[in-house]
């Protein structure tokens, strides 16, 4: 089993930045694709960004250019750098791991508990 723990969320003003971290325990992430999803109140969980085991990155079209995903396998950690944050980015952000890759939540095998990101206007 893999456990994922997100951190780095918080309250930030519009235009600000946050860096989320997701650290895995129980298994190493080096053979896993990793992803970030988010869920705003009253909305479905949506894909944000993913990174393959070979460090290929991909993003939701609506977020490309503001968010950057990266991974440090030595630290068993995945990051999401979020810049120029907007109030509509307010959501709980979840980290997930998969032995495949993709933008669909049901393709992911392990999930963290989430970290709250709130962007004030």
mmCIF file with all atom_site columns, C-alpha atoms in Angstrom:
data_model
loop_
_atom_site.group_PDB
_atom_site.id
_atom_site.type_symbol
_atom_site.label_atom_id
_atom_site.label_alt_id
_atom_site.label_comp_id
_atom_site.label_asym_id
_atom_site.label_entity_id
_atom_site.label_seq_id
_atom_site.pdbx_PDB_ins_code
_atom_site.Cartn_x
_atom_site.Cartn_y
_atom_site.Cartn_z
_atom_site.occupancy
_atom_site.B_iso_or_equiv
_atom_site.pdbx_formal_charge
_atom_site.auth_seq_id
_atom_site.auth_comp_id
_atom_site.auth_asym_id
_atom_site.auth_atom_id
_atom_site.pdbx_PDB_model_num
ATOM 1   C CA . UNK A 1 1   ? 0.000   0.000  0.000   1.00 0.00 ? 1   UNK A CA 1
ATOM 2   C CA . UNK A 1 2   ? 1.032   3.548  -0.657  1.00 0.00 ? 2   UNK A CA 1
ATOM 3   C CA . UNK A 1 3   ? 0.064   6.440  1.562   1.00 0.00 ? 3   UNK A CA 1
ATOM 4   C CA . UNK A 1 4   ? 0.096   9.971  0.170   1.00 0.00 ? 4   UNK A CA 1
ATOM 5   C CA . UNK A 1 5   ? 0.173   13.108 2.261   1.00 0.00 ? 5   UNK A CA 1
ATOM 6   C CA . UNK A 1 6   ? -0.306  16.541 0.753   1.00 0.00 ? 6   UNK A CA 1
ATOM 7   C CA . UNK A 1 7   ? 0.933   19.767 2.275   1.00 0.00 ? 7   UNK A CA 1
ATOM 8   C CA . UNK A 1 8   ? 1.441   23.379 1.338   1.00 0.00 ? 8   UNK A CA 1
ATOM 9   C CA . UNK A 1 9   ? -2.121  24.538 0.997   1.00 0.00 ? 9   UNK A CA 1
ATOM 10  C CA . UNK A 1 10  ? -3.417  27.677 2.603   1.00 0.00 ? 10  UNK A CA 1
ATOM 11  C CA . UNK A 1 11  ? -4.929  31.092 2.079   1.00 0.00 ? 11  UNK A CA 1
ATOM 12  C CA . UNK A 1 12  ? -3.400  33.344 -0.557  1.00 0.00 ? 12  UNK A CA 1
ATOM 13  C CA . UNK A 1 13  ? -4.445  36.512 -2.313  1.00 0.00 ? 13  UNK A CA 1
ATOM 14  C CA . UNK A 1 14  ? -5.259  36.524 -5.992  1.00 0.00 ? 14  UNK A CA 1
ATOM 15  C CA . UNK A 1 15  ? -2.092  36.754 -8.032  1.00 0.00 ? 15  UNK A CA 1
ATOM 16  C CA . UNK A 1 16  ? -0.082  34.932 -5.396  1.00 0.00 ? 16  UNK A CA 1
ATOM 17  C CA . UNK A 1 17  ? 1.667   31.582 -5.495  1.00 0.00 ? 17  UNK A CA 1
ATOM 18  C CA . UNK A 1 18  ? 1.683   28.357 -3.567  1.00 0.00 ? 18  UNK A CA 1
ATOM 19  C CA . UNK A 1 19  ? 3.700   25.166 -3.856  1.00 0.00 ? 19  UNK A CA 1
ATOM 20  C CA . UNK A 1 20  ? 1.962   21.956 -2.904  1.00 0.00 ? 20  UNK A CA 1
ATOM 21  C CA . UNK A 1 21  ? 3.903   18.869 -1.923  1.00 0.00 ? 21  UNK A CA 1
ATOM 22  C CA . UNK A 1 22  ? 2.827   15.257 -1.881  1.00 0.00 ? 22  UNK A CA 1
ATOM 23  C CA . UNK A 1 23  ? 5.012   12.764 -0.066  1.00 0.00 ? 23  UNK A CA 1
ATOM 24  C CA . UNK A 1 24  ? 4.534   9.041  -0.396  1.00 0.00 ? 24  UNK A CA 1
ATOM 25  C CA . UNK A 1 25  ? 5.229   6.347  2.150   1.00 0.00 ? 25  UNK A CA 1
ATOM 26  C CA . UNK A 1 26  ? 4.891   2.614  1.953   1.00 0.00 ? 26  UNK A CA 1
ATOM 27  C CA . UNK A 1 27  ? 6.125   2.398  -1.642  1.00 0.00 ? 27  UNK A CA 1
ATOM 28  C CA . UNK A 1 28  ? 8.463   4.325  -3.827  1.00 0.00 ? 28  UNK A CA 1
ATOM 29  C CA . UNK A 1 29  ? 6.889   6.483  -6.519  1.00 0.00 ? 29  UNK A CA 1
ATOM 30  C CA . UNK A 1 30  ? 9.547   5.946  -9.170  1.00 0.00 ? 30  UNK A CA 1
ATOM 31  C CA . UNK A 1 31  ? 7.443   3.499  -11.191 1.00 0.00 ? 31  UNK A CA 1
ATOM 32  C CA . UNK A 1 32  ? 4.188   5.399  -10.711 1.00 0.00 ? 32  UNK A CA 1
ATOM 33  C CA . UNK A 1 33  ? 2.541   8.116  -12.668 1.00 0.00 ? 33  UNK A CA 1
ATOM 34  C CA . UNK A 1 34  ? 1.508   10.895 -10.301 1.00 0.00 ? 34  UNK A CA 1
ATOM 35  C CA . UNK A 1 35  ? -1.309  13.348 -10.618 1.00 0.00 ? 35  UNK A CA 1
ATOM 36  C CA . UNK A 1 36  ? -2.958  16.311 -9.005  1.00 0.00 ? 36  UNK A CA 1
ATOM 37  C CA . UNK A 1 37  ? -6.715  16.776 -8.953  1.00 0.00 ? 37  UNK A CA 1
ATOM 38  C CA . UNK A 1 38  ? -8.914  19.341 -7.303  1.00 0.00 ? 38  UNK A CA 1
ATOM 39  C CA . UNK A 1 39  ? -12.471 19.600 -6.114  1.00 0.00 ? 39  UNK A CA 1
ATOM 40  C CA . UNK A 1 40  ? -14.320 22.792 -5.412  1.00 0.00 ? 40  UNK A CA 1
ATOM 41  C CA . UNK A 1 41  ? -17.490 22.858 -3.273  1.00 0.00 ? 41  UNK A CA 1
ATOM 42  C CA . UNK A 1 42  ? -20.434 21.556 -5.224  1.00 0.00 ? 42  UNK A CA 1
ATOM 43  C CA . UNK A 1 43  ? -18.309 20.520 -8.185  1.00 0.00 ? 43  UNK A CA 1
ATOM 44  C CA . UNK A 1 44  ? -16.870 17.301 -9.461  1.00 0.00 ? 44  UNK A CA 1
ATOM 45  C CA . UNK A 1 45  ? -13.260 16.383 -8.955  1.00 0.00 ? 45  UNK A CA 1
ATOM 46  C CA . UNK A 1 46  ? -11.233 17.622 -11.905 1.00 0.00 ? 46  UNK A CA 1
ATOM 47  C CA . UNK A 1 47  ? -7.823  16.804 -13.280 1.00 0.00 ? 47  UNK A CA 1
ATOM 48  C CA . UNK A 1 48  ? -5.125  19.433 -12.797 1.00 0.00 ? 48  UNK A CA 1
ATOM 49  C CA . UNK A 1 49  ? -1.808  17.948 -13.859 1.00 0.00 ? 49  UNK A CA 1
ATOM 50  C CA . UNK A 1 50  ? 0.081   14.694 -14.218 1.00 0.00 ? 50  UNK A CA 1
ATOM 51  C CA . UNK A 1 51  ? 3.651   13.492 -14.501 1.00 0.00 ? 51  UNK A CA 1
ATOM 52  C CA . UNK A 1 52  ? 4.703   10.107 -15.805 1.00 0.00 ? 52  UNK A CA 1
ATOM 53  C CA . UNK A 1 53  ? 7.363   7.905  -14.271 1.00 0.00 ? 53  UNK A CA 1
ATOM 54  C CA . UNK A 1 54  ? 9.671   9.224  -17.006 1.00 0.00 ? 54  UNK A CA 1
ATOM 55  C CA . UNK A 1 55  ? 8.947   12.838 -16.032 1.00 0.00 ? 55  UNK A CA 1
ATOM 56  C CA . UNK A 1 56  ? 6.699   13.695 -18.957 1.00 0.00 ? 56  UNK A CA 1
ATOM 57  C CA . UNK A 1 57  ? 4.248   16.326 -17.787 1.00 0.00 ? 57  UNK A CA 1
ATOM 58  C CA . UNK A 1 58  ? 0.727   17.126 -18.910 1.00 0.00 ? 58  UNK A CA 1
ATOM 59  C CA . UNK A 1 59  ? -1.884  19.610 -17.807 1.00 0.00 ? 59  UNK A CA 1
ATOM 60  C CA . UNK A 1 60  ? -5.488  20.562 -17.974 1.00 0.00 ? 60  UNK A CA 1
ATOM 61  C CA . UNK A 1 61  ? -5.724  22.974 -20.886 1.00 0.00 ? 61  UNK A CA 1
ATOM 62  C CA . UNK A 1 62  ? -7.323  25.620 -18.697 1.00 0.00 ? 62  UNK A CA 1
ATOM 63  C CA . UNK A 1 63  ? -4.405  25.598 -16.255 1.00 0.00 ? 63  UNK A CA 1
ATOM 64  C CA . UNK A 1 64  ? -1.447  25.237 -18.557 1.00 0.00 ? 64  UNK A CA 1
ATOM 65  C CA . UNK A 1 65  ? 1.025   28.048 -18.100 1.00 0.00 ? 65  UNK A CA 1
ATOM 66  C CA . UNK A 1 66  ? 0.169   28.837 -14.490 1.00 0.00 ? 66  UNK A CA 1
ATOM 67  C CA . UNK A 1 67  ? 0.790   25.471 -12.834 1.00 0.00 ? 67  UNK A CA 1
ATOM 68  C CA . UNK A 1 68  ? 3.929   23.327 -12.948 1.00 0.00 ? 68  UNK A CA 1
ATOM 69  C CA . UNK A 1 69  ? 4.218   19.746 -11.779 1.00 0.00 ? 69  UNK A CA 1
ATOM 70  C CA . UNK A 1 70  ? 7.502   18.110 -10.877 1.00 0.00 ? 70  UNK A CA 1
ATOM 71  C CA . UNK A 1 71  ? 8.767   15.080 -9.020  1.00 0.00 ? 71  UNK A CA 1
ATOM 72  C CA . UNK A 1 72  ? 11.764  14.171 -6.893  1.00 0.00 ? 72  UNK A CA 1
ATOM 73  C CA . UNK A 1 73  ? 11.937  10.415 -6.707  1.00 0.00 ? 73  UNK A CA 1
ATOM 74  C CA . UNK A 1 74  ? 14.811  10.571 -4.213  1.00 0.00 ? 74  UNK A CA 1
ATOM 75  C CA . UNK A 1 75  ? 12.459  12.335 -1.811  1.00 0.00 ? 75  UNK A CA 1
ATOM 76  C CA . UNK A 1 76  ? 9.442   10.273 -2.891  1.00 0.00 ? 76  UNK A CA 1
ATOM 77  C CA . UNK A 1 77  ? 7.670   13.569 -3.425  1.00 0.00 ? 77  UNK A CA 1
ATOM 78  C CA . UNK A 1 78  ? 5.669   15.300 -6.131  1.00 0.00 ? 78  UNK A CA 1
ATOM 79  C CA . UNK A 1 79  ? 5.170   19.032 -6.295  1.00 0.00 ? 79  UNK A CA 1
ATOM 80  C CA . UNK A 1 80  ? 2.655   21.404 -7.821  1.00 0.00 ? 80  UNK A CA 1
ATOM 81  C CA . UNK A 1 81  ? 3.824   24.979 -8.231  1.00 0.00 ? 81  UNK A CA 1
ATOM 82  C CA . UNK A 1 82  ? 0.844   27.263 -8.664  1.00 0.00 ? 82  UNK A CA 1
ATOM 83  C CA . UNK A 1 83  ? 1.362   30.826 -9.849  1.00 0.00 ? 83  UNK A CA 1
ATOM 84  C CA . UNK A 1 84  ? -0.948  33.737 -10.544 1.00 0.00 ? 84  UNK A CA 1
ATOM 85  C CA . UNK A 1 85  ? -3.661  32.102 -8.483  1.00 0.00 ? 85  UNK A CA 1
ATOM 86  C CA . UNK A 1 86  ? -7.264  33.108 -9.044  1.00 0.00 ? 86  UNK A CA 1
ATOM 87  C CA . UNK A 1 87  ? -10.316 32.844 -6.786  1.00 0.00 ? 87  UNK A CA 1
ATOM 88  C CA . UNK A 1 88  ? -11.650 30.095 -9.051  1.00 0.00 ? 88  UNK A CA 1
ATOM 89  C CA . UNK A 1 89  ? -8.613  27.985 -8.112  1.00 0.00 ? 89  UNK A CA 1
ATOM 90  C CA . UNK A 1 90  ? -10.089 27.634 -4.625  1.00 0.00 ? 90  UNK A CA 1
ATOM 91  C CA . UNK A 1 91  ? -10.534 23.916 -3.975  1.00 0.00 ? 91  UNK A CA 1
ATOM 92  C CA . UNK A 1 92  ? -9.240  20.917 -2.111  1.00 0.00 ? 92  UNK A CA 1
ATOM 93  C CA . UNK A 1 93  ? -6.225  19.632 -3.987  1.00 0.00 ? 93  UNK A CA 1
ATOM 94  C CA . UNK A 1 94  ? -5.543  15.911 -4.055  1.00 0.00 ? 94  UNK A CA 1
ATOM 95  C CA . UNK A 1 95  ? -2.456  13.959 -4.994  1.00 0.00 ? 95  UNK A CA 1
ATOM 96  C CA . UNK A 1 96  ? -2.830  10.547 -6.576  1.00 0.00 ? 96  UNK A CA 1
ATOM 97  C CA . UNK A 1 97  ? -0.697  7.717  -7.913  1.00 0.00 ? 97  UNK A CA 1
ATOM 98  C CA . UNK A 1 98  ? -1.256  5.338  -10.794 1.00 0.00 ? 98  UNK A CA 1
ATOM 99  C CA . UNK A 1 99  ? 0.592   2.531  -12.543 1.00 0.00 ? 99  UNK A CA 1
ATOM 100 C CA . UNK A 1 100 ? -0.730  3.944  -15.783 1.00 0.00 ? 100 UNK A CA 1
ATOM 101 C CA . UNK A 1 101 ? -1.209  7.594  -16.734 1.00 0.00 ? 101 UNK A CA 1
ATOM 102 C CA . UNK A 1 102 ? -4.099  9.812  -17.612 1.00 0.00 ? 102 UNK A CA 1
ATOM 103 C CA . UNK A 1 103 ? -6.565  12.475 -16.662 1.00 0.00 ? 103 UNK A CA 1
ATOM 104 C CA . UNK A 1 104 ? -9.333  10.279 -15.299 1.00 0.00 ? 104 UNK A CA 1
ATOM 105 C CA . UNK A 1 105 ? -9.622  9.971  -11.543 1.00 0.00 ? 105 UNK A CA 1
ATOM 106 C CA . UNK A 1 106 ? -10.779 6.371  -11.673 1.00 0.00 ? 106 UNK A CA 1
ATOM 107 C CA . UNK A 1 107 ? -7.466  5.429  -13.257 1.00 0.00 ? 107 UNK A CA 1
ATOM 108 C CA . UNK A 1 108 ? -5.593  6.281  -10.081 1.00 0.00 ? 108 UNK A CA 1
ATOM 109 C CA . UNK A 1 109 ? -4.953  3.720  -7.400  1.00 0.00 ? 109 UNK A CA 1
ATOM 110 C CA . UNK A 1 110 ? -3.878  5.728  -4.386  1.00 0.00 ? 110 UNK A CA 1
ATOM 111 C CA . UNK A 1 111 ? -5.108  9.073  -3.074  1.00 0.00 ? 111 UNK A CA 1
ATOM 112 C CA . UNK A 1 112 ? -4.111  11.539 -0.415  1.00 0.00 ? 112 UNK A CA 1
ATOM 113 C CA . UNK A 1 113 ? -6.512  13.248 1.948   1.00 0.00 ? 113 UNK A CA 1
ATOM 114 C CA . UNK A 1 114 ? -6.225  16.579 0.214   1.00 0.00 ? 114 UNK A CA 1
ATOM 115 C CA . UNK A 1 115 ? -5.046  20.046 1.129   1.00 0.00 ? 115 UNK A CA 1
ATOM 116 C CA . UNK A 1 116 ? -7.223  23.149 1.051   1.00 0.00 ? 116 UNK A CA 1
ATOM 117 C CA . UNK A 1 117 ? -6.259  26.034 -1.199  1.00 0.00 ? 117 UNK A CA 1
ATOM 118 C CA . UNK A 1 118 ? -8.221  29.242 -0.792  1.00 0.00 ? 118 UNK A CA 1
ATOM 119 C CA . UNK A 1 119 ? -7.624  32.228 -3.034  1.00 0.00 ? 119 UNK A CA 1
ATOM 120 C CA . UNK A 1 120 ? -9.106  35.522 -1.928  1.00 0.00 ? 120 UNK A CA 1
ATOM 121 C CA . UNK A 1 121 ? -10.000 38.294 -4.323  1.00 0.00 ? 121 UNK A CA 1
#
